[in-house]
Coordinates of C-alpha atoms in Angstrom, one line a residue:
Chain G
M6 CA 110.2 64.9 45.5
N7 CA 109.9 68.5 46.2
P8 CA 113.0 69.9 48.2
Q9 CA 112.3 71.1 51.8
K10 CA 111.2 75.1 51.7
K11 CA 112.4 77.0 54.3
F12 CA 109.7 77.4 57.1
I13 CA 109.0 80.9 57.7
A14 CA 106.5 80.7 60.8
A15 CA 103.8 82.9 60.9
P16 CA 103.0 84.6 64.2
G17 CA 100.9 82.5 66.6
G18 CA 101.8 79.5 64.5
I19 CA 99.2 79.9 62.2
I20 CA 99.7 78.4 58.7
P21 CA 98.6 80.8 56.0
N22 CA 99.1 78.4 53.0
P23 CA 96.9 75.3 53.9
G24 CA 97.8 72.1 52.0
N25 CA 101.5 72.4 52.0
T26 CA 102.1 69.0 53.6
A27 CA 103.5 68.3 49.9
D28 CA 106.5 70.9 50.6
R29 CA 107.0 69.5 53.8
Q30 CA 109.5 66.6 55.1
T31 CA 106.7 64.3 57.0
G32 CA 108.1 60.8 56.6
D33 CA 111.3 61.9 59.0
W34 CA 110.1 59.7 61.7
R35 CA 109.8 56.4 59.8
V36 CA 111.0 53.4 61.5
E37 CA 110.4 50.9 58.6
R38 CA 110.5 51.3 55.1
P39 CA 108.4 49.7 52.5
V40 CA 110.3 48.3 49.7
I41 CA 108.6 46.5 46.9
D42 CA 109.4 43.6 44.4
M43 CA 108.6 44.8 41.2
E44 CA 108.7 41.4 39.6
R45 CA 105.6 40.1 41.2
C46 CA 103.6 43.7 41.3
T47 CA 100.1 43.1 39.3
H48 CA 99.5 47.0 39.7
C49 CA 96.2 46.2 41.4
M50 CA 96.7 49.6 42.8
I51 CA 95.2 48.6 46.4
C52 CA 98.2 50.1 48.0
W53 CA 97.5 53.3 46.3
I54 CA 94.3 53.1 47.7
Y55 CA 94.9 52.1 51.3
C56 CA 98.1 54.5 52.0
P57 CA 96.8 56.9 54.3
D58 CA 99.7 59.5 53.6
S59 CA 99.3 59.5 49.6
A60 CA 102.8 58.2 49.4
I61 CA 102.2 55.7 46.5
V62 CA 103.4 57.6 43.4
A63 CA 101.7 56.1 40.4
K64 CA 101.2 56.7 36.9
E65 CA 98.6 55.9 34.1
G66 CA 97.4 53.3 36.6
R67 CA 100.7 51.9 37.2
F68 CA 102.8 51.4 40.5
I69 CA 105.8 53.7 39.9
E70 CA 107.7 54.4 43.6
F71 CA 107.3 55.1 47.2
D72 CA 107.1 58.8 48.3
L73 CA 109.7 58.3 51.1
V74 CA 109.1 62.2 51.9
H75 CA 105.9 61.6 53.3
C76 CA 105.7 57.7 53.9
K77 CA 105.6 57.2 57.8
G78 CA 106.2 53.3 57.4
C79 CA 102.5 52.4 58.7
G80 CA 102.9 49.1 56.7
I81 CA 99.4 49.2 55.5
C82 CA 100.6 48.7 52.1
A83 CA 102.5 45.7 53.0
E84 CA 99.5 44.2 55.0
E85 CA 97.1 45.0 52.0
C86 CA 98.9 43.9 48.9
P87 CA 97.4 41.0 47.3
P88 CA 100.4 39.3 46.0
N89 CA 102.6 40.1 49.2
C90 CA 105.2 41.8 47.1
I91 CA 105.7 44.8 49.6
D92 CA 108.1 44.2 52.5
M93 CA 108.6 46.7 55.7
I94 CA 112.4 46.7 56.3
E95 CA 114.2 48.5 59.0
E96 CA 115.3 52.3 58.3
L97 CA 118.8 51.5 60.0
T98 CA 119.5 49.0 57.2
F99 CA 119.5 51.7 54.6
Q100 CA 122.3 54.6 54.2
N101 CA 119.8 57.6 53.7
I102 CA 117.2 57.2 56.2
N103 CA 115.1 60.1 54.7
G104 CA 114.6 59.3 51.2
T105 CA 116.2 62.6 50.4
S106 CA 119.7 63.6 50.6
G107 CA 120.4 62.7 54.0
D108 CA 121.9 66.0 54.7
E109 CA 119.0 67.9 56.4
Q110 CA 119.3 66.4 59.9
Chain H
M10 CA 70.9 96.7 89.6
K11 CA 70.7 100.6 89.9
P12 CA 71.1 102.3 86.4
L13 CA 74.0 104.3 85.5
P14 CA 73.5 107.7 87.0
S15 CA 73.7 109.5 83.6
D16 CA 70.9 112.0 84.6
S17 CA 73.2 113.3 87.4
T18 CA 76.3 114.0 85.2
I19 CA 77.9 117.4 84.8
E20 CA 79.8 118.9 82.3
M21 CA 83.6 118.5 82.9
K22 CA 84.8 122.6 82.7
D23 CA 88.6 121.4 83.4
A24 CA 89.1 119.7 80.8
I25 CA 92.9 119.5 79.5
G26 CA 92.2 117.2 76.5
T27 CA 91.2 118.1 73.4
V28 CA 87.9 116.4 73.8
K29 CA 85.2 117.0 76.2
S30 CA 84.7 114.4 78.4
T31 CA 81.5 113.9 80.9
A32 CA 81.9 113.2 84.5
K33 CA 80.0 110.4 85.8
S34 CA 79.9 108.6 89.3
L35 CA 80.9 105.2 88.7
S36 CA 82.4 102.4 90.2
G37 CA 85.4 100.5 88.9
G38 CA 83.4 97.6 87.9
F39 CA 80.7 99.9 86.1
A40 CA 83.3 102.1 84.4
V41 CA 84.9 98.9 82.7
A42 CA 81.3 98.0 81.7
E43 CA 80.9 101.6 80.3
A44 CA 84.3 101.3 78.1
M45 CA 82.7 97.8 76.9
R46 CA 79.4 99.7 76.0
Q47 CA 81.6 102.3 73.7
T48 CA 83.9 99.9 72.6
N49 CA 80.8 97.5 71.5
P50 CA 82.9 94.1 71.2
D51 CA 81.6 91.6 68.8
V52 CA 81.9 89.0 71.3
V53 CA 81.6 89.1 75.0
A54 CA 81.7 85.5 77.0
C55 CA 81.7 85.6 80.6
Y56 CA 81.3 83.6 83.7
P57 CA 80.4 85.9 86.9
I58 CA 82.6 85.6 90.1
T59 CA 83.1 88.2 92.6
P60 CA 84.3 91.0 92.3
S61 CA 84.4 91.1 88.7
T62 CA 80.4 90.3 88.5
L63 CA 79.8 94.0 88.4
V64 CA 81.5 94.3 84.9
V65 CA 79.4 91.3 83.8
E66 CA 76.1 91.9 85.1
K67 CA 76.3 95.4 83.9
F68 CA 77.5 94.6 80.5
S69 CA 74.7 91.9 80.2
E70 CA 72.0 94.3 81.3
L71 CA 73.4 96.4 78.4
V72 CA 73.1 93.8 75.9
A73 CA 69.6 93.0 77.3
N74 CA 68.8 96.4 76.8
G75 CA 70.1 96.4 73.2
E76 CA 72.8 99.3 73.9
V77 CA 75.4 97.1 72.3
D78 CA 75.5 94.9 69.3
T79 CA 77.7 92.2 71.2
E80 CA 76.9 88.7 71.2
F81 CA 76.7 87.7 74.7
V82 CA 77.7 84.3 75.4
A83 CA 76.5 83.1 78.8
V84 CA 79.0 80.3 79.3
E85 CA 79.0 77.7 81.9
S86 CA 82.6 78.2 83.0
E87 CA 85.7 80.8 82.9
H88 CA 87.6 77.9 80.9
S89 CA 84.7 78.1 78.4
A90 CA 84.6 81.9 78.5
L91 CA 88.0 82.3 77.5
S92 CA 88.0 79.5 74.9
A93 CA 84.8 81.3 73.3
C94 CA 86.7 84.6 73.1
L95 CA 89.8 82.8 71.8
A96 CA 87.6 80.8 69.1
A97 CA 85.6 84.2 68.4
T98 CA 88.8 86.4 67.9
A99 CA 90.4 83.5 65.8
A100 CA 87.1 83.7 64.0
G101 CA 87.8 87.2 63.0
V102 CA 86.4 89.2 65.5
R103 CA 86.7 91.3 68.7
S104 CA 86.2 89.5 71.8
Q105 CA 86.3 90.5 75.6
T106 CA 85.9 88.6 78.8
A107 CA 86.1 89.6 82.4
S108 CA 87.0 87.4 85.5
S109 CA 88.7 87.4 88.7
S110 CA 91.0 84.9 91.2
Q111 CA 89.2 81.4 90.9
G112 CA 88.0 82.5 87.7
L113 CA 91.2 83.4 86.1
A114 CA 93.1 80.3 87.7
Y115 CA 90.3 78.2 85.8
M116 CA 91.1 80.0 82.6
W117 CA 95.0 79.2 83.2
E118 CA 95.6 76.8 80.2
V119 CA 93.6 79.0 77.9
L120 CA 95.6 82.0 78.6
Y121 CA 98.6 80.4 77.2
A122 CA 97.0 79.1 74.3
V123 CA 95.3 82.9 73.3
S124 CA 98.8 84.3 73.8
G125 CA 100.4 81.7 72.0
L126 CA 98.0 81.9 69.2
R127 CA 98.6 85.8 69.1
L128 CA 94.9 86.8 69.5
P129 CA 94.2 90.2 70.8
V130 CA 91.5 89.3 73.6
V131 CA 91.1 91.8 76.3
L132 CA 90.4 90.4 80.0
H133 CA 89.3 92.5 82.3
C134 CA 90.1 91.2 85.8
A135 CA 89.1 92.4 89.2
N136 CA 91.9 91.3 91.4
R137 CA 91.1 89.1 94.3
A138 CA 92.9 86.3 96.6
L139 CA 93.2 82.9 95.4
S140 CA 91.7 80.2 97.8
A141 CA 92.1 78.7 100.3
P142 CA 91.6 80.4 102.8
I143 CA 88.7 81.5 100.8
N144 CA 88.6 85.1 100.7
I145 CA 86.5 87.6 98.2
H146 CA 89.0 90.7 98.4
G147 CA 91.7 92.2 96.9
D148 CA 95.1 91.2 96.6
H149 CA 97.4 90.5 93.4
T150 CA 98.1 86.4 93.7
D151 CA 95.7 85.7 90.8
T152 CA 97.3 88.1 88.0
M153 CA 100.7 87.9 89.7
G154 CA 100.3 83.9 88.9
A155 CA 99.7 84.7 85.5
R156 CA 102.8 87.0 84.8
D157 CA 104.4 84.5 82.5
S158 CA 101.4 83.7 80.5
G159 CA 102.3 85.7 77.7
W160 CA 99.6 88.6 78.5
I161 CA 100.2 92.2 78.7
Q162 CA 99.1 93.2 82.1
L163 CA 97.9 96.6 83.1
Y164 CA 97.2 97.9 86.7
A165 CA 94.7 100.5 87.5
E166 CA 94.8 102.8 90.8
N167 CA 91.4 103.8 90.5
P168 CA 87.9 103.6 88.5
Q169 CA 89.4 106.3 85.9
E170 CA 92.1 104.4 85.1
A171 CA 90.2 101.2 85.2
Y172 CA 88.2 103.1 82.1
D173 CA 91.2 104.2 80.3
N174 CA 93.0 101.3 80.5
A175 CA 90.0 99.4 79.1
L176 CA 90.0 101.3 75.9
A177 CA 93.7 101.6 75.5
A178 CA 93.6 97.6 76.2
V179 CA 91.6 97.1 72.7
R180 CA 94.2 99.2 70.9
I181 CA 97.4 97.8 72.4
A182 CA 96.3 94.2 71.8
E183 CA 95.3 94.6 68.1
H184 CA 98.1 96.7 67.1
P185 CA 100.1 95.0 64.4
D186 CA 103.7 95.3 66.1
V187 CA 102.2 93.6 69.3
L188 CA 99.0 91.1 68.8
L189 CA 98.9 90.0 72.4
P190 CA 96.0 89.6 74.7
V191 CA 95.7 92.2 77.3
L192 CA 95.0 91.6 81.0
G193 CA 93.2 95.3 82.5
S194 CA 93.3 94.9 86.3
Q195 CA 91.8 96.6 89.0
D196 CA 91.8 96.1 92.7
G197 CA 88.8 94.0 93.9
Y198 CA 86.2 96.3 96.1
T199 CA 89.1 99.0 96.7
V200 CA 88.5 99.8 92.9
T201 CA 85.6 97.8 91.5
H202 CA 83.2 98.8 94.0
S203 CA 84.3 102.2 94.9
V204 CA 82.1 104.6 93.3
E205 CA 84.5 107.9 91.9
R206 CA 84.5 110.4 89.5
V207 CA 85.1 109.2 86.0
D208 CA 85.4 111.3 82.9
V209 CA 83.9 109.4 80.1
L210 CA 84.8 110.0 76.7
P211 CA 81.9 110.8 74.0
D212 CA 80.6 107.7 72.4
K213 CA 81.6 108.8 68.8
E214 CA 85.3 109.7 70.2
V215 CA 85.8 106.3 71.6
K216 CA 84.5 104.6 68.5
K217 CA 87.3 106.6 66.4
F218 CA 90.0 105.7 69.1
V219 CA 89.3 102.1 69.1
G220 CA 88.6 102.0 65.5
Q221 CA 87.7 98.5 63.4
Y222 CA 89.4 95.2 64.2
T223 CA 91.0 94.0 60.9
P224 CA 92.8 90.8 61.4
K225 CA 95.2 89.6 59.4
S226 CA 94.1 86.3 59.3
A227 CA 91.0 84.9 60.2
L228 CA 89.2 81.4 60.2
L229 CA 85.9 83.0 58.8
D230 CA 87.6 84.4 55.8
I231 CA 86.8 81.7 53.8
E232 CA 88.5 83.4 50.7
N233 CA 91.9 83.1 52.4
P234 CA 91.6 79.6 54.5
V235 CA 94.6 79.3 57.1
T236 CA 95.2 77.0 60.0
F237 CA 95.3 77.9 63.8
G238 CA 96.7 75.8 66.2
P239 CA 98.5 73.0 64.5
L240 CA 101.0 71.0 66.2
V241 CA 104.3 72.6 66.3
S242 CA 107.5 70.2 66.6
P243 CA 110.6 71.0 68.5
K244 CA 111.8 72.1 65.0
H245 CA 109.9 75.3 64.9
A246 CA 108.4 75.9 68.4
F247 CA 111.2 78.0 70.2
E248 CA 111.3 80.6 67.5
L249 CA 107.4 81.1 67.9
K250 CA 107.6 81.6 71.7
L251 CA 110.3 84.0 70.8
Q252 CA 108.0 85.9 68.6
G253 CA 106.1 86.4 71.4
I254 CA 109.4 87.6 73.6
E255 CA 109.7 90.2 70.8
A256 CA 105.9 91.3 70.4
M257 CA 105.8 92.0 74.2
S258 CA 108.9 94.1 73.9
R259 CA 107.8 95.9 71.0
A260 CA 104.7 96.6 73.1
E261 CA 106.5 99.0 75.2
D262 CA 106.7 101.6 72.7
V263 CA 103.4 101.0 71.5
I264 CA 101.9 101.4 74.9
D265 CA 103.8 104.5 75.0
S266 CA 102.5 105.8 71.5
I267 CA 98.8 105.0 72.2
G268 CA 99.0 106.7 75.6
E269 CA 100.1 109.8 74.0
E270 CA 97.2 109.8 71.7
F271 CA 94.9 109.1 74.3
A272 CA 96.6 112.0 76.6
F273 CA 96.0 114.2 73.4
L274 CA 92.3 113.2 73.6
T275 CA 91.7 113.4 77.4
G276 CA 94.7 115.1 79.0
R277 CA 95.4 112.2 81.0
P278 CA 98.7 110.4 80.3
L279 CA 98.6 106.7 80.3
D280 CA 102.6 106.2 80.8
S281 CA 103.9 102.6 81.9
V282 CA 105.2 104.4 85.0
E283 CA 103.4 107.1 86.9
L284 CA 106.0 109.2 89.2
Y285 CA 104.9 111.5 92.2
R286 CA 107.5 114.1 93.7
M287 CA 110.3 111.9 92.3
E288 CA 112.2 115.0 91.3
D289 CA 114.3 115.3 94.4
A290 CA 113.1 112.2 95.9
E291 CA 115.8 110.1 98.1
L292 CA 113.5 107.4 99.3
V293 CA 111.4 106.1 96.9
M294 CA 108.6 103.3 97.0
V295 CA 107.3 101.5 93.9
V296 CA 103.9 100.3 94.1
I297 CA 101.0 98.7 92.1
G298 CA 97.3 99.4 92.1
S299 CA 95.3 101.1 94.3
V300 CA 97.6 101.4 97.2
A301 CA 99.3 104.4 95.0
G302 CA 96.7 106.5 96.2
T303 CA 97.6 105.9 100.1
A304 CA 101.5 106.1 99.6
R305 CA 100.6 109.6 97.9
V306 CA 98.9 110.7 101.0
A307 CA 101.8 108.9 103.0
I308 CA 104.7 110.9 101.1
D309 CA 102.8 114.3 101.3
R310 CA 103.3 113.8 105.1
L311 CA 106.5 112.4 104.8
R312 CA 107.4 115.5 102.8
S313 CA 105.9 117.8 105.2
D314 CA 108.1 116.6 107.8
G315 CA 111.3 117.0 105.5
T316 CA 111.7 113.5 104.5
K317 CA 112.5 113.5 100.3
A318 CA 110.0 110.4 99.7
G319 CA 108.5 110.0 96.3
L320 CA 106.5 107.4 94.7
L321 CA 106.9 105.0 91.5
K322 CA 103.4 103.4 90.4
I323 CA 103.8 100.7 88.0
R324 CA 100.8 100.7 85.3
S325 CA 102.1 98.3 82.8
Y326 CA 103.8 95.1 84.8
R327 CA 104.3 93.1 81.7
P328 CA 105.8 94.4 79.5
F329 CA 108.0 95.4 82.4
P330 CA 109.3 98.9 81.7
S331 CA 112.9 98.0 83.1
T332 CA 114.9 100.8 81.4
R333 CA 112.4 103.5 82.2
I334 CA 112.4 102.1 86.0
C335 CA 116.1 102.4 86.2
E336 CA 116.5 105.7 84.9
V337 CA 114.1 107.2 87.3
L338 CA 115.7 104.9 90.2
G339 CA 119.1 105.4 89.6
G340 CA 121.1 107.5 92.0
K341 CA 118.2 107.4 94.9
K342 CA 119.3 106.7 98.6
A343 CA 117.3 103.9 98.9
V344 CA 114.1 102.1 97.2
A345 CA 111.4 100.2 98.9
V346 CA 109.0 97.8 96.9
L347 CA 105.6 97.2 97.9
D348 CA 104.4 94.2 97.0
R349 CA 100.6 92.8 97.2
A350 CA 101.4 89.1 96.2
L351 CA 103.1 86.1 98.0
S352 CA 105.5 83.6 96.1
P353 CA 106.2 80.9 98.9
G354 CA 109.6 79.8 98.8
A355 CA 110.7 82.4 96.3
P356 CA 113.6 84.7 97.5
Y357 CA 111.1 88.0 97.4
S358 CA 107.7 88.7 96.2
P359 CA 107.1 89.3 92.3
L360 CA 107.4 93.2 91.9
Y361 CA 110.5 93.2 94.1
T362 CA 112.3 90.3 92.0
D363 CA 111.4 92.1 88.9
I364 CA 112.6 95.6 90.1
C365 CA 115.7 93.7 91.6
A366 CA 116.8 92.0 88.3
A367 CA 115.9 95.1 86.3
L368 CA 118.1 97.3 88.6
Y369 CA 120.9 94.9 88.7
S370 CA 121.0 94.1 84.9
H371 CA 121.3 97.9 84.5
G372 CA 124.1 98.4 86.9
V373 CA 122.1 100.2 89.3
I374 CA 122.9 99.0 92.8
L375 CA 121.1 100.5 95.6
P376 CA 119.5 99.4 99.0
L377 CA 116.3 97.5 98.1
A378 CA 113.6 96.9 100.9
S379 CA 110.8 94.3 100.5
F380 CA 107.3 95.2 101.8
V381 CA 104.2 93.1 101.3
H382 CA 100.8 94.6 102.0
G383 CA 97.2 93.7 101.5
I384 CA 97.0 90.2 101.5
G385 CA 93.4 88.7 101.1
G386 CA 92.2 92.5 101.2
R387 CA 93.8 93.7 104.3
D388 CA 93.8 97.4 104.4
T389 CA 96.9 99.6 104.1
Y390 CA 97.1 102.9 105.6
P391 CA 98.9 106.1 105.4
K392 CA 100.6 105.6 108.6
Q393 CA 102.1 101.8 107.7
I394 CA 103.7 103.3 104.7
I395 CA 105.1 106.4 106.6
E396 CA 106.5 103.9 109.1
A397 CA 107.9 101.8 106.6
F398 CA 109.6 104.8 105.0
Q399 CA 110.9 105.7 108.5
R400 CA 112.3 102.3 109.2
I401 CA 114.1 102.5 106.1
E402 CA 115.4 105.9 106.8
E403 CA 116.9 104.2 110.0
K404 CA 118.4 101.0 108.6
L405 CA 120.3 103.5 106.0
K406 CA 121.3 105.5 109.1
V407 CA 122.8 102.8 111.0
G408 CA 123.8 100.6 108.0
E409 CA 121.8 97.8 108.9
S410 CA 120.6 95.2 106.3
M411 CA 117.0 95.7 104.4
N412 CA 117.0 92.3 102.9
Q413 CA 114.1 90.6 105.0
T414 CA 110.8 91.2 103.7
E415 CA 108.5 93.1 106.1
Y416 CA 104.6 92.4 106.3
L417 CA 102.6 95.7 106.6
G418 CA 99.6 95.6 108.9
I419 CA 99.7 92.2 110.4
T420 CA 98.7 91.6 114.0

């Protein structure tokens, strides 16, 4: 995923480059992380359709991975998954909370 | 409403500036409306409230007569008035409003939004006491309460200054080093409703002076889309607020340079502080607003009786010209600060507190006396100011403390 670019605040907090969320860490308040069992995944892409944060990385119609920089852990993917192969696991059980290097905090 | 007495105007013969002005008889409120007519802002959104009503009714008349191109938004409240100005300026145009007292109080949360978004809105304020008791007359409680809202505050002594400030405000607010809203104040009734001679610049000179508003970012600039007012987390909010502090401190120089430019045109300097008989003064009174005229009369009388009195009038209250004030007050025997606002529970009223902090932080330690006058529109007379000076003189003589606020003119 994209490394965090340095944030330069424009006067008034105006954002002069709209659509810059791709460059920002927006998933750092996630409490639970989605974990997929790839053996049971049918690549139906229901999770990709439902994910409100576009945090399902897909390639040629197949599930690749979760974008943990932007996933906020809402759990909709796990709820909607037809074969029920996504589990929500508490972030505290992972060493790296952000899905990135973990050094930024 | 009577028309502006334009038929009775006389040509100015004693103009010092490079541009020939026309002398008109205008009240402070009409003087601001005249400045607004000449500035021709894109949007004006107002809700009338005494004593700023003069500005609003005169300007809406100008709109109705087609004398300006302004889109006048007759809103249902002051909260909406300032919100409309915020939105208009964010959209990329020049906007202004006017208010007083409860109206300014009703604008409160939007005041912070406008300054936080760094939008150069201009607000013409006619100072009025805040309820209760309900009172429509002048004191500074309304604008002093807004002193931390991130707006530049200019105070006018008379209709001429109200006119001058209204023009300079546009330039100060929109200066790229500043980009902060400006509140131009004048005392309710004492200035707003007093008809005095006002030297009015020719329309074309004002047009040149205020120029075009060219925002760096605008919501209606669809080629360069931007986001205004996003949620800002603790990660970045502190720095953004500090940018406002830095802009405010840069505004000190901008106010001076625009004041010089204005003086070149008109012959009238627009300094952040104005001095009167200060060269050899031993006792100084610091004032803000229309009482400066009364204080000048008092000082002249004291001078003729041998008391070396002087006056420091604050024109720019935010930014507070601390360094300049300390330069001027350093070495004086005693200083009296004349506030026109109350701050219940605080050690002193706002102006005294600011003067005290400025002096102490610059290492200027001298006897500093606190006076409060004119609350709820009570008149202040030269006699009261003379007596205040005399009491300070007496206390200095006997070495008595001055740390108790005195209230002038109470019965």
